[in-house]
Coordinates of C-alpha atoms in Angstrom, one line a residue:
Chain A
M1 CA 0.0 0.0 0.0
K2 CA 1.3 3.4 -1.0
P3 CA 2.0 6.0 1.8
L4 CA -0.6 8.3 0.3
Q5 CA -3.3 5.6 0.5
I6 CA -2.3 4.9 4.1
L7 CA -2.5 8.6 4.9
I8 CA -6.0 8.8 3.4
L9 CA -7.1 5.8 5.4
I10 CA -5.8 7.3 8.6
I11 CA -7.7 10.6 7.8
I12 CA -10.9 8.7 7.1
F13 CA -10.7 6.6 10.2
S14 CA -9.7 9.5 12.4
T15 CA -12.9 11.3 11.5
L16 CA -15.1 8.5 12.5
V17 CA -16.6 9.0 15.9
F18 CA -16.5 6.3 18.5
A19 CA -17.9 6.8 21.9
D20 CA -15.1 5.2 23.7
K21 CA -12.5 7.3 21.9
S22 CA -14.0 10.7 21.7
W23 CA -16.4 12.2 24.2
S24 CA -16.5 15.8 23.3
L25 CA -18.8 17.6 21.0
P26 CA -16.8 19.2 18.1
K27 CA -16.5 22.9 18.4
R28 CA -17.7 23.7 15.0
T29 CA -20.0 20.8 14.1
M30 CA -22.1 21.4 11.0
V31 CA -25.0 19.3 12.3
L32 CA -27.3 19.7 15.3
P33 CA -25.9 18.3 18.6
V34 CA -28.8 15.8 18.7
N35 CA -27.9 14.5 15.3
Y36 CA -24.2 14.4 16.2
L37 CA -25.2 12.3 19.2
K38 CA -27.1 10.0 17.0
M39 CA -24.1 9.6 14.7
I40 CA -21.8 8.4 17.5
K41 CA -21.0 4.8 17.1
V42 CA -21.0 2.8 20.3
Q43 CA -19.3 -0.6 20.1
N44 CA -20.7 -1.9 23.3
P45 CA -23.8 0.0 24.6
S46 CA -24.1 -2.2 27.7
K47 CA -20.6 -1.5 28.8
K48 CA -20.1 -0.4 32.4
L49 CA -18.3 2.8 32.3
T50 CA -15.5 3.8 34.7
S51 CA -16.0 6.8 36.9
L52 CA -14.0 9.0 34.5
E53 CA -15.9 7.8 31.5
R54 CA -19.2 8.4 33.3
K55 CA -18.2 12.0 33.9
E56 CA -17.2 12.5 30.3
L57 CA -20.4 11.1 29.1
I58 CA -22.4 13.5 31.2
R59 CA -20.2 16.3 30.0
L60 CA -21.0 15.3 26.4
F61 CA -24.7 15.6 27.0
E62 CA -24.1 18.9 28.9
S63 CA -22.2 20.2 26.0
A64 CA -25.0 19.2 23.6
N65 CA -27.5 20.9 25.9
N66 CA -25.5 24.1 26.1
T67 CA -25.1 24.2 22.4
N68 CA -28.8 23.6 21.9
H69 CA -29.8 26.6 24.1
R70 CA -26.9 28.9 23.2
K71 CA -27.0 28.4 19.4
Y72 CA -30.6 27.3 18.7
Q73 CA -32.5 28.6 21.7
Q74 CA -34.4 25.4 22.1
D75 CA -34.2 21.8 23.3
Y76 CA -34.2 18.7 21.1
L77 CA -35.4 15.2 21.5
I78 CA -33.1 12.3 21.3
E79 CA -34.7 9.0 20.3
T80 CA -34.5 6.2 22.9
N81 CA -33.0 3.7 20.4
T82 CA -29.9 5.9 19.8
P83 CA -26.8 3.9 20.8
I84 CA -25.3 6.7 22.9
Y85 CA -28.5 7.1 24.8
I86 CA -28.7 3.3 25.4
L87 CA -25.1 3.5 26.8
L88 CA -26.2 6.4 29.0
K89 CA -29.3 4.6 30.2
N90 CA -27.4 1.5 31.1
N91 CA -25.0 3.5 33.2
F92 CA -27.6 6.0 34.6
P93 CA -30.9 4.1 34.7
E94 CA -32.7 7.1 36.3
V95 CA -32.8 8.9 32.9
S96 CA -35.4 6.5 31.6
S97 CA -37.9 8.3 33.8
Q98 CA -37.7 11.2 31.3
E99 CA -38.6 9.1 28.3
G100 CA -41.8 10.1 26.6
E101 CA -43.3 10.8 23.2
G102 CA -40.6 11.2 20.6
G103 CA -37.8 10.3 22.9
V104 CA -36.1 12.3 25.7
F105 CA -35.3 16.0 25.8
I106 CA -31.6 16.4 26.2
G107 CA -32.2 19.2 28.6
N108 CA -34.2 16.9 30.8
I109 CA -31.4 14.3 30.8
V110 CA -28.9 16.9 31.8
K111 CA -31.2 18.3 34.5
I112 CA -31.7 14.9 36.2
L113 CA -28.0 13.9 35.9
S114 CA -26.7 17.2 37.2
K115 CA -28.8 16.8 40.3
K116 CA -27.3 13.4 41.2
H117 CA -23.8 13.6 39.9
Chain B
M1 CA -48.2 -7.8 -13.5
G2 CA -44.6 -7.5 -12.6
R3 CA -42.5 -6.5 -9.6
L4 CA -42.9 -3.6 -7.2
R5 CA -40.0 -1.3 -7.0
L6 CA -39.3 2.2 -5.9
L7 CA -39.3 4.8 -8.6
P8 CA -35.7 5.4 -9.3
T9 CA -35.2 9.2 -9.2
P10 CA -36.2 11.8 -6.7
V11 CA -38.8 13.3 -8.9
Q12 CA -40.6 11.4 -11.6
R13 CA -42.8 13.1 -14.1
I14 CA -45.3 11.0 -15.8
R15 CA -47.9 12.0 -18.3
S16 CA -51.4 11.5 -16.9
H17 CA -54.6 11.0 -18.7
S18 CA -54.6 14.4 -20.3
L19 CA -52.1 15.6 -22.8
S20 CA -51.7 18.8 -20.8
D21 CA -51.7 17.4 -17.3
W22 CA -48.5 16.5 -15.5
L23 CA -47.8 14.8 -12.2
K24 CA -44.8 15.3 -10.1
I25 CA -44.0 12.3 -7.9
P26 CA -41.5 12.4 -5.0
D27 CA -39.1 9.7 -4.2
N28 CA -40.3 7.2 -1.6
F29 CA -43.9 8.5 -1.8
F30 CA -45.2 6.4 -4.6
L31 CA -44.5 2.9 -5.6
G32 CA -44.7 1.8 -9.2
A33 CA -45.7 -1.5 -10.6
Y34 CA -44.3 -2.5 -13.9
D35 CA -45.2 -5.2 -16.3
A36 CA -42.7 -7.5 -18.2
A37 CA -42.1 -4.8 -20.8
S38 CA -41.1 -2.3 -18.0
R39 CA -44.3 -0.3 -18.6
N40 CA -45.6 1.5 -15.5
T41 CA -49.0 -0.1 -14.9
I42 CA -49.7 1.0 -11.3
I43 CA -48.8 4.0 -9.3
H44 CA -49.4 3.2 -5.7
P45 CA -49.0 5.8 -2.9
Q46 CA -46.9 4.3 -0.1
N47 CA -48.6 3.5 3.1
Y48 CA -52.1 3.7 1.5
S49 CA -54.4 1.0 0.5
T50 CA -54.7 0.0 -3.1
Q51 CA -58.0 1.9 -3.5
F52 CA -55.7 5.0 -4.0
D53 CA -53.9 3.4 -7.0
I54 CA -53.7 5.0 -10.4
T55 CA -53.6 2.3 -13.1
Q56 CA -53.1 2.3 -16.8
E57 CA -53.3 -0.4 -19.5
F58 CA -51.4 -0.6 -22.7
D59 CA -52.1 -1.9 -26.2
G60 CA -49.9 -4.0 -28.3
D61 CA -47.9 -1.0 -29.5
G62 CA -47.1 0.0 -25.9
Q63 CA -49.5 2.9 -25.9
V64 CA -51.8 3.7 -23.0
V65 CA -55.4 2.8 -23.9
K66 CA -57.0 2.9 -20.5
W67 CA -56.2 5.2 -17.6
H68 CA -57.9 5.0 -14.2
H69 CA -57.6 7.4 -11.3
Y70 CA -58.8 6.3 -7.8
N71 CA -60.7 9.6 -7.4
S72 CA -64.1 9.1 -9.0
S73 CA -64.2 12.8 -9.8
V74 CA -61.3 12.2 -12.1
G75 CA -62.5 8.8 -13.3
T76 CA -61.5 6.3 -15.9
F77 CA -60.6 7.1 -19.5
Y78 CA -60.2 5.2 -22.7
Y79 CA -58.1 6.6 -25.5
L80 CA -59.0 6.5 -29.2
R81 CA -55.8 6.9 -31.2
S82 CA -55.2 7.7 -34.9
S83 CA -52.8 5.5 -36.8
V84 CA -52.7 8.3 -39.5
L85 CA -51.4 10.7 -36.8
G86 CA -48.8 8.2 -35.6
G87 CA -50.8 6.9 -32.7
K88 CA -51.7 10.3 -31.3
I89 CA -54.8 10.5 -29.1
V90 CA -57.7 12.0 -31.0
T91 CA -60.5 11.4 -28.5
E92 CA -60.8 10.6 -24.8
I93 CA -63.8 8.6 -23.8
H94 CA -65.3 8.3 -20.3
G95 CA -64.9 4.8 -18.9
D96 CA -67.3 5.4 -16.0
S97 CA -70.5 7.2 -15.4
N98 CA -69.9 9.5 -12.5
G99 CA -71.8 12.6 -13.6
W100 CA -71.4 11.8 -17.3
S101 CA -72.5 8.9 -19.6
L102 CA -70.4 5.8 -19.9
G103 CA -68.7 5.9 -23.3
S104 CA -69.3 9.6 -23.8
K105 CA -66.7 11.9 -25.1
S106 CA -64.4 13.7 -22.7
K107 CA -61.9 15.5 -24.9
G108 CA -61.0 15.7 -28.5
Y109 CA -57.7 16.9 -29.9
V110 CA -56.9 18.8 -33.1
Y111 CA -53.3 18.6 -34.3
A112 CA -51.3 20.8 -36.5
G113 CA -47.7 19.9 -37.4
G114 CA -47.6 17.3 -34.7
D115 CA -48.6 19.7 -31.9
V116 CA -52.0 20.1 -30.3
L117 CA -53.6 23.1 -31.8
A118 CA -56.9 22.9 -30.0
E119 CA -58.8 20.8 -27.5
Q120 CA -62.5 20.2 -27.6
R121 CA -63.6 19.8 -24.0
V122 CA -66.8 18.4 -22.8
T123 CA -67.8 19.4 -19.3
Y124 CA -70.8 18.8 -17.1
P125 CA -71.4 21.9 -15.0
Y126 CA -75.1 21.3 -14.7
S127 CA -75.5 17.6 -15.5
S128 CA -75.9 18.2 -19.2
P129 CA -72.8 18.3 -21.4
V130 CA -71.3 21.7 -22.5
N131 CA -68.8 21.7 -25.4
S132 CA -66.0 24.2 -25.6
V133 CA -62.9 24.6 -27.7
V134 CA -59.7 25.6 -26.2
W135 CA -56.8 26.8 -28.4
M136 CA -53.3 25.9 -27.2
H137 CA -50.4 28.3 -27.6
V138 CA -47.1 26.6 -27.0
D139 CA -43.7 28.1 -27.1
P140 CA -40.6 26.0 -28.1
A141 CA -39.8 25.3 -24.4
G142 CA -43.2 23.7 -24.1
S143 CA -44.7 26.5 -21.9
D144 CA -48.3 27.0 -22.9
V145 CA -51.2 29.3 -22.6
S146 CA -54.7 28.4 -23.6
S147 CA -57.4 30.7 -24.9
Q148 CA -61.1 30.2 -25.3
I149 CA -63.6 31.3 -27.9
G150 CA -65.1 33.8 -25.4
G151 CA -61.7 35.6 -25.0
G152 CA -60.6 34.0 -21.8
V153 CA -56.9 33.2 -21.3
S154 CA -55.6 30.5 -19.0
L155 CA -52.1 29.9 -17.8
E156 CA -51.3 26.2 -18.3
H157 CA -47.7 25.3 -17.8
E158 CA -44.3 27.1 -17.6
F159 CA -41.3 24.9 -18.2
D160 CA -37.7 25.8 -17.5
P161 CA -34.9 24.8 -20.0
M162 CA -34.6 21.4 -18.3
G163 CA -38.2 20.7 -18.8
A164 CA -39.4 21.0 -15.3
D165 CA -42.8 22.7 -14.8
V166 CA -41.8 25.7 -12.6
G167 CA -45.3 27.1 -12.4
Y168 CA -46.0 30.7 -12.4
S169 CA -44.6 31.6 -9.1
D170 CA -41.2 31.6 -7.5
P171 CA -41.0 28.5 -5.3
A172 CA -38.4 30.2 -3.2
N173 CA -40.9 32.9 -2.4
T174 CA -41.8 32.0 1.1
S175 CA -44.8 34.1 1.3
P176 CA -46.2 34.5 -2.1
P177 CA -48.8 37.2 -2.3
Y178 CA -52.4 36.6 -3.1
V179 CA -52.8 36.6 -6.8
P180 CA -56.3 37.1 -8.2
D181 CA -57.5 35.2 -11.2
P182 CA -55.4 35.9 -14.4
P183 CA -56.4 39.0 -16.3
V184 CA -58.9 38.4 -19.0
P185 CA -58.0 40.8 -21.8
T186 CA -60.4 40.9 -24.7
Y187 CA -59.4 38.6 -27.5
T188 CA -60.9 38.0 -30.9
G189 CA -61.1 34.3 -31.1
G190 CA -59.6 32.6 -34.0
G191 CA -57.5 35.5 -35.1
N192 CA -54.1 33.8 -35.5
L193 CA -55.2 30.3 -34.9
G194 CA -54.9 28.7 -38.3
N195 CA -57.1 31.3 -39.9
P196 CA -55.2 33.5 -42.4
A197 CA -57.7 36.4 -42.1
C198 CA -56.1 39.8 -41.6
T199 CA -57.1 41.9 -38.6
L200 CA -56.7 45.6 -37.9
D201 CA -57.2 46.7 -34.3
N202 CA -58.6 43.2 -33.6
V203 CA -61.2 43.5 -36.3
E204 CA -61.1 41.2 -39.3
Y205 CA -60.1 43.3 -42.4
D206 CA -59.7 42.6 -46.0
C207 CA -56.0 41.7 -46.5
A208 CA -55.7 43.5 -49.8
A209 CA -57.1 46.7 -48.4
L210 CA -54.9 46.3 -45.3
F211 CA -51.8 45.9 -47.5
N212 CA -52.6 49.3 -49.0
L213 CA -52.8 50.9 -45.6
L214 CA -49.5 49.4 -44.7
Q215 CA -47.9 50.8 -47.8
H216 CA -49.2 54.3 -47.0
G217 CA -48.1 54.1 -43.4
S218 CA -51.6 54.2 -42.1
A219 CA -51.2 50.9 -40.3
A220 CA -48.3 49.0 -38.8
I221 CA -47.6 45.4 -38.2
A222 CA -48.2 44.4 -34.6
P223 CA -45.3 42.7 -32.7
P224 CA -45.1 38.9 -33.1
Q225 CA -46.2 38.3 -29.5
T226 CA -49.8 39.3 -28.8
Y227 CA -49.2 38.6 -25.1
V228 CA -46.2 39.2 -23.0
P229 CA -45.7 38.1 -19.4
V230 CA -45.9 40.7 -16.7
T231 CA -43.9 40.1 -13.5
A232 CA -44.4 42.0 -10.3
N233 CA -41.2 42.6 -8.2
Y234 CA -41.9 43.3 -4.6
S235 CA -39.9 45.4 -2.2
D236 CA -38.8 42.4 -0.2
G237 CA -37.0 41.0 -3.3
T238 CA -39.6 38.5 -4.2
S239 CA -41.3 38.4 -7.6
R240 CA -43.9 36.4 -9.4
R241 CA -45.7 36.3 -12.6
I242 CA -49.0 38.1 -12.2
G243 CA -50.5 37.7 -15.7
F244 CA -50.1 38.7 -19.3
A245 CA -50.2 42.0 -21.0
K246 CA -51.9 42.2 -24.4
W247 CA -50.8 44.3 -27.3
N248 CA -53.1 47.2 -28.0
S249 CA -52.7 48.3 -31.6
Q250 CA -54.5 51.6 -31.0
N251 CA -52.2 52.7 -28.2
N252 CA -49.1 50.9 -29.6
S253 CA -48.5 49.4 -26.2
Y254 CA -49.1 46.4 -24.1
E255 CA -51.9 46.6 -21.6
A256 CA -52.5 44.4 -18.5
T257 CA -55.5 44.3 -16.4
L258 CA -54.9 43.7 -12.7
P259 CA -58.1 42.8 -11.1
Y260 CA -59.0 43.4 -7.5
Q261 CA -62.2 43.0 -5.7
D262 CA -62.4 45.4 -2.8
Q263 CA -60.7 48.1 -0.9
D264 CA -58.7 45.6 1.1
E265 CA -57.3 44.0 -2.0
R266 CA -56.7 47.4 -3.5
N267 CA -54.6 48.2 -0.4
R268 CA -52.6 45.0 -1.1
Y269 CA -51.5 46.3 -4.5
L270 CA -51.0 49.9 -3.8
P271 CA -48.8 51.9 -4.1
L272 CA -48.2 50.4 -7.5
Y273 CA -45.9 51.8 -10.2
W274 CA -44.1 50.4 -13.1
E275 CA -40.4 50.6 -13.8
R276 CA -38.3 50.8 -16.9
G277 CA -34.6 51.2 -16.9
G278 CA -34.6 52.0 -13.2
Q279 CA -36.9 55.0 -13.7
S280 CA -40.4 54.7 -12.3
I281 CA -43.2 55.5 -14.6
P282 CA -46.6 56.4 -13.1
S283 CA -49.2 53.9 -14.1
S284 CA -52.4 55.1 -15.7
L285 CA -54.9 54.0 -13.1
G286 CA -58.6 53.8 -14.0
G287 CA -61.5 53.2 -11.8
S288 CA -62.1 54.0 -8.2
P289 CA -62.0 52.0 -5.0
G290 CA -64.5 49.3 -5.0
Q291 CA -64.5 48.7 -8.7
Q292 CA -63.7 45.3 -10.0
T293 CA -60.7 46.1 -12.1
Q294 CA -57.8 48.4 -12.1
Y295 CA -56.2 49.1 -15.5
V296 CA -52.5 49.6 -15.8
T297 CA -50.8 50.4 -19.0
V298 CA -47.5 48.7 -19.4
V299 CA -45.0 50.5 -21.6
Q300 CA -44.1 48.7 -24.9
G301 CA -41.6 46.0 -24.7
E302 CA -41.3 42.4 -24.2
G303 CA -41.2 41.1 -20.7
Q304 CA -41.8 44.5 -19.0
T305 CA -41.8 44.2 -15.3
G306 CA -43.8 46.1 -12.7
R307 CA -42.9 46.9 -9.2
A308 CA -45.3 46.9 -6.3
T309 CA -44.7 47.5 -2.7
K310 CA -45.8 44.6 -0.6
Q311 CA -48.3 45.7 2.1
N312 CA -50.3 43.2 4.2
F313 CA -50.6 40.8 1.4
Q314 CA -51.6 37.9 3.4
R315 CA -53.5 37.1 6.6
V316 CA -51.1 35.0 8.6
V317 CA -51.9 33.1 11.7
S318 CA -48.9 31.8 13.6
L319 CA -49.2 29.2 16.3
C320 CA -46.5 28.4 18.8
S321 CA -46.4 25.5 21.2
K322 CA -46.4 26.2 24.9
G323 CA -44.1 24.1 27.1
K324 CA -40.4 24.4 27.7
D325 CA -39.5 26.1 24.5
E326 CA -42.5 28.4 24.2
G327 CA -40.2 31.5 24.3
A328 CA -38.2 30.4 21.3
F329 CA -41.3 29.3 19.3
R330 CA -43.2 32.5 20.1
A331 CA -40.3 34.7 19.0
R332 CA -40.2 32.8 15.7
A333 CA -43.9 33.0 15.3
T334 CA -43.8 36.7 15.9
Q335 CA -41.4 37.1 13.0
A336 CA -44.3 36.2 10.6
G337 CA -46.0 39.5 11.3
G338 CA -49.4 38.0 11.7
A339 CA -51.5 37.1 14.7
V340 CA -49.7 34.8 17.2
F341 CA -51.5 32.2 19.4
A342 CA -50.0 29.7 21.8
F343 CA -51.4 26.2 22.1
D344 CA -51.1 23.1 24.3
T345 CA -52.8 20.5 22.2
G346 CA -53.8 19.6 18.7
Q347 CA -57.4 20.3 19.6
D348 CA -56.2 23.8 20.7
I349 CA -54.8 24.3 17.2
I350 CA -58.1 23.5 15.6
N351 CA -60.1 25.7 18.0
I352 CA -57.8 28.6 17.5
L353 CA -58.0 28.4 13.8
K354 CA -61.8 28.2 13.9
E355 CA -61.9 31.3 16.0
A356 CA -59.5 33.1 13.7
S357 CA -61.7 32.1 10.7
K358 CA -64.6 34.1 12.1
I359 CA -63.2 37.4 10.9
G360 CA -62.2 36.2 7.5
P361 CA -60.2 33.7 5.5
I362 CA -56.7 32.8 6.5
D363 CA -54.0 32.8 3.9
V364 CA -51.1 31.2 5.8
I365 CA -51.0 29.1 8.9
K366 CA -47.5 28.7 10.5
I367 CA -47.1 26.2 13.3
H368 CA -43.9 26.2 15.5
D369 CA -43.5 23.1 17.7
H370 CA -41.4 20.1 18.5
G371 CA -42.2 17.3 16.1
G372 CA -41.6 13.7 15.2
P373 CA -42.5 11.4 12.4
A374 CA -46.0 10.9 13.9
G375 CA -46.7 14.6 14.0
L376 CA -46.6 17.6 16.2
I377 CA -46.0 17.0 19.9
G378 CA -47.7 19.9 21.6
S379 CA -46.7 21.3 24.9
S380 CA -45.8 18.0 26.6
Q381 CA -44.9 14.5 25.6
G382 CA -48.3 12.9 26.3
W383 CA -49.5 12.4 22.7
I384 CA -51.6 15.5 23.0
G385 CA -50.5 17.1 19.7
L386 CA -51.6 16.8 16.0
Y387 CA -50.8 13.4 14.3
I388 CA -51.0 11.5 11.1
S389 CA -54.1 9.4 10.6
N390 CA -53.0 6.5 8.4
P391 CA -53.0 3.4 10.6
Q392 CA -50.7 1.7 8.0
A393 CA -48.0 4.2 8.5
A394 CA -45.0 3.0 10.5
N395 CA -45.2 5.8 13.0
Y396 CA -48.9 5.7 13.5
R397 CA -49.9 6.0 17.2
R398 CA -53.1 4.2 18.1
D399 CA -53.9 5.8 21.5
L400 CA -53.8 9.6 21.9
G401 CA -53.8 11.6 25.0
E402 CA -56.4 14.2 26.0
G403 CA -56.5 16.9 23.4
G404 CA -54.5 14.9 20.9
V405 CA -56.1 14.8 17.5
R406 CA -55.4 13.5 14.0
N407 CA -55.0 15.5 10.9
T408 CA -58.4 14.3 9.7
A409 CA -59.9 16.6 12.4
L410 CA -58.0 19.5 11.0
T411 CA -58.8 18.7 7.3
D412 CA -62.5 18.0 8.2
A413 CA -62.7 21.5 9.8
I414 CA -61.1 23.0 6.7
L415 CA -63.3 21.2 4.2
S416 CA -66.4 22.0 6.2
G417 CA -65.5 25.7 6.2
E418 CA -65.2 25.9 10.0
I419 CA -61.6 26.7 9.4
N420 CA -61.7 29.2 6.5
L421 CA -58.7 29.0 4.4
A422 CA -58.3 31.3 1.4
K423 CA -57.7 30.0 -2.1
N424 CA -54.1 28.9 -2.5
A425 CA -53.6 29.0 1.3
E426 CA -50.6 27.4 2.8
I427 CA -49.8 25.5 6.0
V428 CA -46.2 25.5 7.1
L429 CA -44.9 23.2 9.9
Y430 CA -41.8 24.5 11.5
A431 CA -41.2 21.3 13.4
C432 CA -38.7 18.4 13.2
N433 CA -39.7 15.6 10.8
G434 CA -43.1 17.1 9.9
D435 CA -42.8 15.7 6.4
S436 CA -45.2 12.8 6.9
L437 CA -47.8 15.0 8.5
A438 CA -47.5 17.6 5.7
S439 CA -47.8 15.1 2.8
E440 CA -50.7 13.2 4.4
T441 CA -52.6 16.4 5.3
S442 CA -52.2 17.7 1.8
W443 CA -53.4 14.4 0.5
L444 CA -56.5 14.6 2.6
L445 CA -57.2 18.1 1.5
G446 CA -56.8 17.2 -2.1
A447 CA -59.2 14.3 -1.7
G448 CA -61.7 16.9 -0.4
K449 CA -61.2 19.1 -3.4
R450 CA -59.0 21.6 -1.7
S451 CA -55.9 20.7 -3.8
D452 CA -55.1 24.4 -3.9
I453 CA -53.8 24.3 -0.4
R454 CA -50.1 23.7 0.0
V455 CA -48.7 22.0 3.1
T456 CA -45.0 22.2 4.0
G457 CA -43.0 20.0 6.4
A458 CA -39.4 19.2 7.0
N459 CA -37.8 15.8 6.5
N460 CA -35.2 16.1 9.3
S461 CA -34.5 18.2 12.4
V462 CA -35.4 21.9 12.0
Y463 CA -33.3 24.6 13.6
P464 CA -33.1 28.4 13.5
K465 CA -30.5 29.0 10.8
T466 CA -30.7 32.8 11.3
N467 CA -33.0 35.0 13.4
R468 CA -35.3 35.1 10.4
T469 CA -35.0 31.7 8.7
A470 CA -35.3 28.0 9.6
G471 CA -33.0 25.4 8.2
V472 CA -33.2 21.6 8.0
D473 CA -30.4 19.6 9.4
F474 CA -28.3 17.0 7.4
R475 CA -29.0 18.9 4.1
G476 CA -32.7 18.1 4.4
Y477 CA -35.5 20.0 2.9
F478 CA -38.8 21.7 3.7
N479 CA -41.0 19.8 1.3
T480 CA -44.2 21.3 0.0
Y481 CA -47.1 19.2 -1.1
Q482 CA -50.4 19.6 -2.9
S483 CA -52.8 16.7 -2.9
G484 CA -50.1 14.6 -1.5
I485 CA -47.9 15.3 -4.4
W486 CA -44.5 16.8 -3.9
Q487 CA -44.2 20.3 -5.4
Y488 CA -40.8 21.6 -4.4
G489 CA -38.3 21.5 -1.6
S490 CA -36.3 24.3 -0.1
R491 CA -33.3 24.1 2.3
T492 CA -34.4 27.1 4.3
R493 CA -37.7 28.7 5.1
S494 CA -38.3 32.2 6.2
Y495 CA -40.4 32.7 9.4
K496 CA -42.0 35.6 7.7

């Protein structure tokens, strides 16, 4: 394989988002935070996260919530079958109380997590 | 009967039962069935039962001989073709008896040089047949205008260079102004339509005598185009075709008639002035407030444009959902400049619109809310909003909460007149994933003979792109439908 091909492959794979590699919301994402969260690939949604990973996951949702309100002045619903939400729910079962029609408001997730963690 | 498959391109255009009617079909909305010769035999709207199918049958030459529309008011047609004319349709025959006789003539076509010169139309306004002849005027791009013996002129189609029917209004125009019926300039039927008779000032004249007048300079040859399009450009940058101006030989100018009906509509169009070369030219206005028509002389020249200041063109009712994001939704609803109402439930939406209808027809309804594939959510997540009604749809919700309604409740109220929507009214859903609700609602309205109403919804998440416009995430579109048929899509949508 030529070096250029290797470089292209590295660039392609480095842009893919994996939950256990990257936890932060990009600063200049071109999509809505809720759609970015949907795009995140989670290799093992039932994984038990470490203390540090749990904090980073909360921070990810906080970041999405802040962007929603700062940039778009409104909240967005995340569907309950989204992998990153399933991972969150497996590690923070209390968020399931916020589920309703259309999914869960990210703001409600952050509100309930920030109270307890 | 062959296999079912998705129509392959985003927008399919097929020729329907009439030579002059076109359908635009969106991707993923219709399924087509094809026979072994890859001929489209069935058009089936996705998620609907087969009673909504449009079917067609072919003869041995692969030409359509029978066409059936699910809507009985459209009906079934058989085509009589002429082998002398290369298989062209010469007569359309009714294949059912819904207000007309089985086997009776629906349309006849007269050809000249391979093109349709005239149509003989048989209509049944009062149960007995009425015959009329419509002359077709087609330019090389296929855009056409029809005229009747009585002098009436109708806009038929306007095609762009790629062959797409772009209509007579700018689809990017987010709030197109009310446009009255096309102007009806007087027209001497048959003047240029295959009849070589000479005319002077629209009166038939002996050609030899007219030639003498031409030689003496007492008469002049009129421009080749009897009608030129007139476009109004509004102060907000929008523009749209408002009709045609007709050549007046006596004044050596084109003249257009801009009708209005009352003082309110007069206010919509005034102040009005025409522009040429950046210099405004006062229009010659005739009549007084309350008269039916307002006459405007357009200076000579092809494609002259007029300029009108946009003032209160439309009656807009904006609805914003209560709940956690009411502030944001209300701010966006206020941008529209119309009356703003807040709602909790789908039933509230209907009640508000009924109340608003009591003082007159509504031109535009704008609804700001959280949404999902099943519909609008309302102020809370208890299935209290406005939802799709097709139980075969994947996102159909069987049980609704208190105040939750289906779009059939909305369309029933519109069709009964309790919600009074003006002609060519529009409903815009500023909500995530409102595409299904929009297409289905427009389908229901079309089935109830309100196909003039456009309904717009987004096919992904909606967000405020700027303070004045909404965008659709993931390069999605606000899709606009009429009678369930996709009309056009736009990436952004102004709140105004």
